[in-house]
Amino acid sequence: ALQENFPGATINGSQKNRLPNNINVCFPDVDAELLVIQLDELCIATSFASSCLSRTEDTASFVIGALGRPECARSSLRISMGRNTTKRHIRFLVSALKDVIEKSKRF
């Protein structure tokens, strides 16, 4: 659904060797920290920085940079799904992403 709705977005990491409930996606030229804040206001929890960073450190993802994607270090969003995640939840996320990304491009 992300690739269909966001043609410029790319999946970070292996397409084959990954956890089935976790995705890290780069939205070029979009501030992932702002996305996280705006999605949180819609009760959608996502992350933009490496889980092992503290709040005082640089929030650019060194993991994404190490994957050879330095341009995505500040534009990548980590999304995890749980056992109870439904297709309706995913459709809501995609719709919310469309809205917040469109709003962010206006500024």
Short mmCIF file of N, CA and C in Angstrom, two decimals, residues 2-97:
data_model
loop_
_atom_site.label_atom_id
_atom_site.label_comp_id
_atom_site.label_asym_id
_atom_site.label_seq_id
_atom_site.Cartn_x
_atom_site.Cartn_y
_atom_site.Cartn_z
N LEU A 2 2.01 1.22 0.71
CA LEU A 2 2.89 2.39 0.74
C LEU A 2 3.50 2.64 -0.63
N GLN A 3 3.97 1.60 -1.27
CA GLN A 3 4.58 1.76 -2.58
C GLN A 3 3.56 2.21 -3.63
N GLU A 4 2.32 1.76 -3.51
CA GLU A 4 1.28 2.17 -4.45
C GLU A 4 0.89 3.63 -4.27
N ASN A 5 0.86 4.10 -3.04
CA ASN A 5 0.38 5.45 -2.74
C ASN A 5 1.47 6.50 -2.67
N PHE A 6 2.71 6.08 -2.54
CA PHE A 6 3.84 7.00 -2.43
C PHE A 6 4.94 6.55 -3.38
N PRO A 7 4.80 6.86 -4.67
CA PRO A 7 5.74 6.34 -5.67
C PRO A 7 7.19 6.72 -5.41
N GLY A 8 7.44 7.83 -4.74
CA GLY A 8 8.82 8.24 -4.46
C GLY A 8 9.41 7.57 -3.23
N ALA A 9 8.56 6.92 -2.44
CA ALA A 9 9.02 6.28 -1.21
C ALA A 9 9.77 4.99 -1.53
N THR A 10 10.75 4.68 -0.69
CA THR A 10 11.50 3.43 -0.86
C THR A 10 11.60 2.72 0.47
N ILE A 11 11.61 1.41 0.41
CA ILE A 11 11.74 0.58 1.60
C ILE A 11 13.22 0.46 1.93
N ASN A 12 13.57 0.71 3.19
CA ASN A 12 14.95 0.55 3.63
C ASN A 12 15.19 -0.89 4.07
N GLY A 13 16.34 -1.39 3.75
CA GLY A 13 16.69 -2.76 4.16
C GLY A 13 16.28 -3.78 3.12
N SER A 14 16.49 -5.01 3.47
CA SER A 14 16.19 -6.13 2.58
C SER A 14 14.69 -6.29 2.37
N GLN A 15 14.32 -6.56 1.15
CA GLN A 15 12.91 -6.85 0.86
C GLN A 15 12.54 -8.26 1.30
N LYS A 16 13.55 -9.14 1.37
CA LYS A 16 13.30 -10.54 1.67
C LYS A 16 13.58 -10.89 3.13
N ASN A 17 14.72 -10.47 3.64
CA ASN A 17 15.13 -10.84 4.99
C ASN A 17 14.75 -9.74 5.97
N ARG A 18 13.51 -9.81 6.47
CA ARG A 18 13.03 -8.79 7.39
C ARG A 18 11.93 -9.39 8.27
N LEU A 19 11.66 -8.71 9.36
CA LEU A 19 10.54 -9.10 10.21
C LEU A 19 9.24 -8.80 9.47
N PRO A 20 8.25 -9.66 9.59
CA PRO A 20 7.02 -9.43 8.84
C PRO A 20 6.16 -8.29 9.38
N ASN A 21 6.41 -7.84 10.59
CA ASN A 21 5.56 -6.81 11.19
C ASN A 21 6.24 -5.45 11.28
N ASN A 22 7.38 -5.28 10.63
CA ASN A 22 8.14 -4.05 10.77
C ASN A 22 8.58 -3.56 9.39
N ILE A 23 8.44 -2.26 9.18
CA ILE A 23 8.87 -1.68 7.91
C ILE A 23 9.53 -0.33 8.19
N ASN A 24 10.55 -0.04 7.45
CA ASN A 24 11.23 1.24 7.55
C ASN A 24 11.22 1.82 6.15
N VAL A 25 10.59 2.96 6.00
CA VAL A 25 10.38 3.52 4.67
C VAL A 25 10.89 4.96 4.61
N CYS A 26 11.54 5.28 3.51
CA CYS A 26 12.08 6.62 3.27
C CYS A 26 11.11 7.40 2.41
N PHE A 27 10.72 8.58 2.92
CA PHE A 27 9.91 9.53 2.16
C PHE A 27 10.84 10.70 1.83
N PRO A 28 11.45 10.70 0.65
CA PRO A 28 12.45 11.72 0.31
C PRO A 28 11.95 13.15 0.54
N ASP A 29 12.82 13.96 1.08
CA ASP A 29 12.55 15.38 1.31
C ASP A 29 11.42 15.65 2.30
N VAL A 30 11.11 14.67 3.14
CA VAL A 30 10.09 14.83 4.17
C VAL A 30 10.78 14.68 5.52
N ASP A 31 10.48 15.57 6.45
CA ASP A 31 11.05 15.51 7.79
C ASP A 31 10.32 14.43 8.59
N ALA A 32 10.99 13.30 8.83
CA ALA A 32 10.36 12.18 9.52
C ALA A 32 9.97 12.54 10.95
N GLU A 33 10.74 13.38 11.61
CA GLU A 33 10.38 13.78 12.97
C GLU A 33 9.03 14.50 12.98
N LEU A 34 8.82 15.37 12.02
CA LEU A 34 7.54 16.06 11.91
C LEU A 34 6.41 15.08 11.61
N LEU A 35 6.67 14.09 10.75
CA LEU A 35 5.66 13.07 10.47
C LEU A 35 5.25 12.34 11.74
N VAL A 36 6.23 11.96 12.55
CA VAL A 36 5.94 11.24 13.79
C VAL A 36 5.04 12.08 14.69
N ILE A 37 5.34 13.34 14.82
CA ILE A 37 4.54 14.24 15.68
C ILE A 37 3.12 14.35 15.14
N GLN A 38 2.99 14.56 13.84
CA GLN A 38 1.67 14.73 13.26
C GLN A 38 0.86 13.43 13.30
N LEU A 39 1.51 12.29 13.09
CA LEU A 39 0.81 11.01 13.18
C LEU A 39 0.41 10.71 14.62
N ASP A 40 1.25 11.10 15.57
CA ASP A 40 0.93 10.90 16.97
C ASP A 40 -0.35 11.65 17.35
N GLU A 41 -0.54 12.83 16.79
CA GLU A 41 -1.77 13.59 17.04
C GLU A 41 -3.00 12.85 16.54
N LEU A 42 -2.81 11.90 15.62
CA LEU A 42 -3.91 11.08 15.10
C LEU A 42 -3.94 9.70 15.77
N CYS A 43 -3.19 9.57 16.87
CA CYS A 43 -3.10 8.32 17.64
C CYS A 43 -2.43 7.19 16.87
N ILE A 44 -1.49 7.55 16.01
CA ILE A 44 -0.69 6.56 15.28
C ILE A 44 0.74 6.67 15.78
N ALA A 45 1.24 5.60 16.38
CA ALA A 45 2.59 5.61 16.93
C ALA A 45 3.58 5.08 15.90
N THR A 46 4.56 5.90 15.57
CA THR A 46 5.64 5.52 14.65
C THR A 46 6.94 6.04 15.26
N SER A 47 8.04 5.81 14.57
CA SER A 47 9.33 6.29 15.05
C SER A 47 10.16 6.75 13.87
N PHE A 48 11.10 7.64 14.15
CA PHE A 48 11.96 8.14 13.07
C PHE A 48 13.43 7.93 13.34
N ALA A 49 13.82 7.74 14.58
CA ALA A 49 15.23 7.59 14.92
C ALA A 49 15.50 6.15 15.34
N SER A 50 16.75 5.82 15.40
CA SER A 50 17.14 4.50 15.87
C SER A 50 16.66 4.32 17.30
N SER A 51 16.20 3.14 17.63
CA SER A 51 15.67 2.89 18.96
C SER A 51 16.75 2.94 20.04
N CYS A 52 18.00 2.93 19.66
CA CYS A 52 19.07 2.95 20.66
C CYS A 52 19.66 4.34 20.88
N LEU A 53 19.05 5.37 20.30
CA LEU A 53 19.53 6.74 20.52
C LEU A 53 18.81 7.36 21.71
N SER A 54 19.50 8.25 22.39
CA SER A 54 18.85 9.02 23.45
C SER A 54 18.33 10.31 22.85
N ARG A 55 17.48 11.01 23.56
CA ARG A 55 16.90 12.25 23.07
C ARG A 55 17.94 13.34 22.86
N THR A 56 19.07 13.24 23.52
CA THR A 56 20.09 14.29 23.41
C THR A 56 21.00 14.10 22.21
N GLU A 57 20.93 12.95 21.57
CA GLU A 57 21.80 12.69 20.42
C GLU A 57 21.16 13.18 19.12
N ASP A 58 21.99 13.26 18.09
CA ASP A 58 21.51 13.59 16.76
C ASP A 58 20.45 12.57 16.37
N THR A 59 19.32 13.03 15.86
CA THR A 59 18.23 12.11 15.56
C THR A 59 18.31 11.50 14.16
N ALA A 60 19.31 11.85 13.38
CA ALA A 60 19.47 11.21 12.08
C ALA A 60 19.80 9.74 12.31
N SER A 61 19.21 8.88 11.54
CA SER A 61 19.41 7.45 11.72
C SER A 61 20.76 7.01 11.15
N PHE A 62 21.67 6.66 12.05
CA PHE A 62 22.97 6.16 11.58
C PHE A 62 22.81 4.79 10.94
N VAL A 63 21.76 4.06 11.30
CA VAL A 63 21.52 2.74 10.71
C VAL A 63 21.17 2.90 9.22
N ILE A 64 20.28 3.83 8.92
CA ILE A 64 19.91 4.08 7.52
C ILE A 64 21.13 4.58 6.74
N GLY A 65 21.92 5.45 7.36
CA GLY A 65 23.15 5.92 6.73
C GLY A 65 24.10 4.78 6.44
N ALA A 66 24.19 3.83 7.38
CA ALA A 66 25.09 2.68 7.21
C ALA A 66 24.60 1.75 6.10
N LEU A 67 23.32 1.79 5.80
CA LEU A 67 22.78 0.98 4.70
C LEU A 67 23.08 1.60 3.34
N GLY A 68 23.81 2.73 3.36
CA GLY A 68 24.14 3.40 2.11
C GLY A 68 23.05 4.35 1.66
N ARG A 69 22.23 4.81 2.59
CA ARG A 69 21.12 5.70 2.27
C ARG A 69 21.21 6.99 3.08
N PRO A 70 22.33 7.72 3.02
CA PRO A 70 22.46 8.92 3.85
C PRO A 70 21.39 9.97 3.58
N GLU A 71 20.87 10.01 2.36
CA GLU A 71 19.81 10.97 2.03
C GLU A 71 18.49 10.65 2.73
N CYS A 72 18.39 9.44 3.27
CA CYS A 72 17.17 9.01 3.96
C CYS A 72 17.31 9.04 5.48
N ALA A 73 18.46 9.46 5.98
CA ALA A 73 18.73 9.41 7.42
C ALA A 73 17.74 10.24 8.23
N ARG A 74 17.21 11.30 7.66
CA ARG A 74 16.23 12.15 8.37
C ARG A 74 14.83 12.07 7.76
N SER A 75 14.67 11.20 6.78
CA SER A 75 13.39 11.11 6.06
C SER A 75 12.76 9.72 6.15
N SER A 76 13.25 8.91 7.08
CA SER A 76 12.74 7.54 7.17
C SER A 76 11.86 7.36 8.40
N LEU A 77 10.82 6.59 8.21
CA LEU A 77 9.83 6.34 9.24
C LEU A 77 9.79 4.84 9.52
N ARG A 78 9.82 4.49 10.80
CA ARG A 78 9.72 3.07 11.19
C ARG A 78 8.29 2.80 11.65
N ILE A 79 7.69 1.79 11.05
CA ILE A 79 6.30 1.43 11.35
C ILE A 79 6.29 -0.03 11.78
N SER A 80 5.70 -0.28 12.93
CA SER A 80 5.55 -1.66 13.41
C SER A 80 4.08 -1.98 13.54
N MET A 81 3.75 -3.21 13.24
CA MET A 81 2.37 -3.67 13.35
C MET A 81 2.31 -4.80 14.38
N GLY A 82 1.18 -4.93 15.01
CA GLY A 82 1.00 -5.95 16.02
C GLY A 82 0.07 -7.05 15.56
N ARG A 83 -0.11 -7.99 16.41
CA ARG A 83 -0.99 -9.13 16.12
C ARG A 83 -2.42 -8.68 15.81
N ASN A 84 -2.83 -7.58 16.41
CA ASN A 84 -4.21 -7.11 16.23
C ASN A 84 -4.36 -6.05 15.15
N THR A 85 -3.29 -5.75 14.42
CA THR A 85 -3.37 -4.78 13.33
C THR A 85 -4.23 -5.36 12.21
N THR A 86 -5.17 -4.56 11.74
CA THR A 86 -6.08 -5.01 10.68
C THR A 86 -5.82 -4.22 9.39
N LYS A 87 -6.44 -4.66 8.32
CA LYS A 87 -6.35 -3.92 7.06
C LYS A 87 -6.94 -2.52 7.23
N ARG A 88 -7.95 -2.40 8.05
CA ARG A 88 -8.54 -1.08 8.32
C ARG A 88 -7.52 -0.14 8.95
N HIS A 89 -6.72 -0.66 9.89
CA HIS A 89 -5.67 0.14 10.52
C HIS A 89 -4.65 0.60 9.47
N ILE A 90 -4.29 -0.30 8.59
CA ILE A 90 -3.30 0.02 7.55
C ILE A 90 -3.86 1.07 6.60
N ARG A 91 -5.13 0.94 6.21
CA ARG A 91 -5.74 1.95 5.34
C ARG A 91 -5.77 3.31 6.04
N PHE A 92 -6.06 3.32 7.34
CA PHE A 92 -6.07 4.56 8.11
C PHE A 92 -4.68 5.19 8.13
N LEU A 93 -3.64 4.37 8.34
CA LEU A 93 -2.27 4.87 8.33
C LEU A 93 -1.92 5.49 6.98
N VAL A 94 -2.22 4.79 5.91
CA VAL A 94 -1.90 5.30 4.57
C VAL A 94 -2.62 6.62 4.31
N SER A 95 -3.88 6.69 4.67
CA SER A 95 -4.65 7.92 4.50
C SER A 95 -4.06 9.06 5.33
N ALA A 96 -3.70 8.77 6.56
CA ALA A 96 -3.10 9.79 7.43
C ALA A 96 -1.76 10.24 6.87
N LEU A 97 -0.95 9.32 6.38
CA LEU A 97 0.34 9.68 5.80
C LEU A 97 0.15 10.60 4.60
#
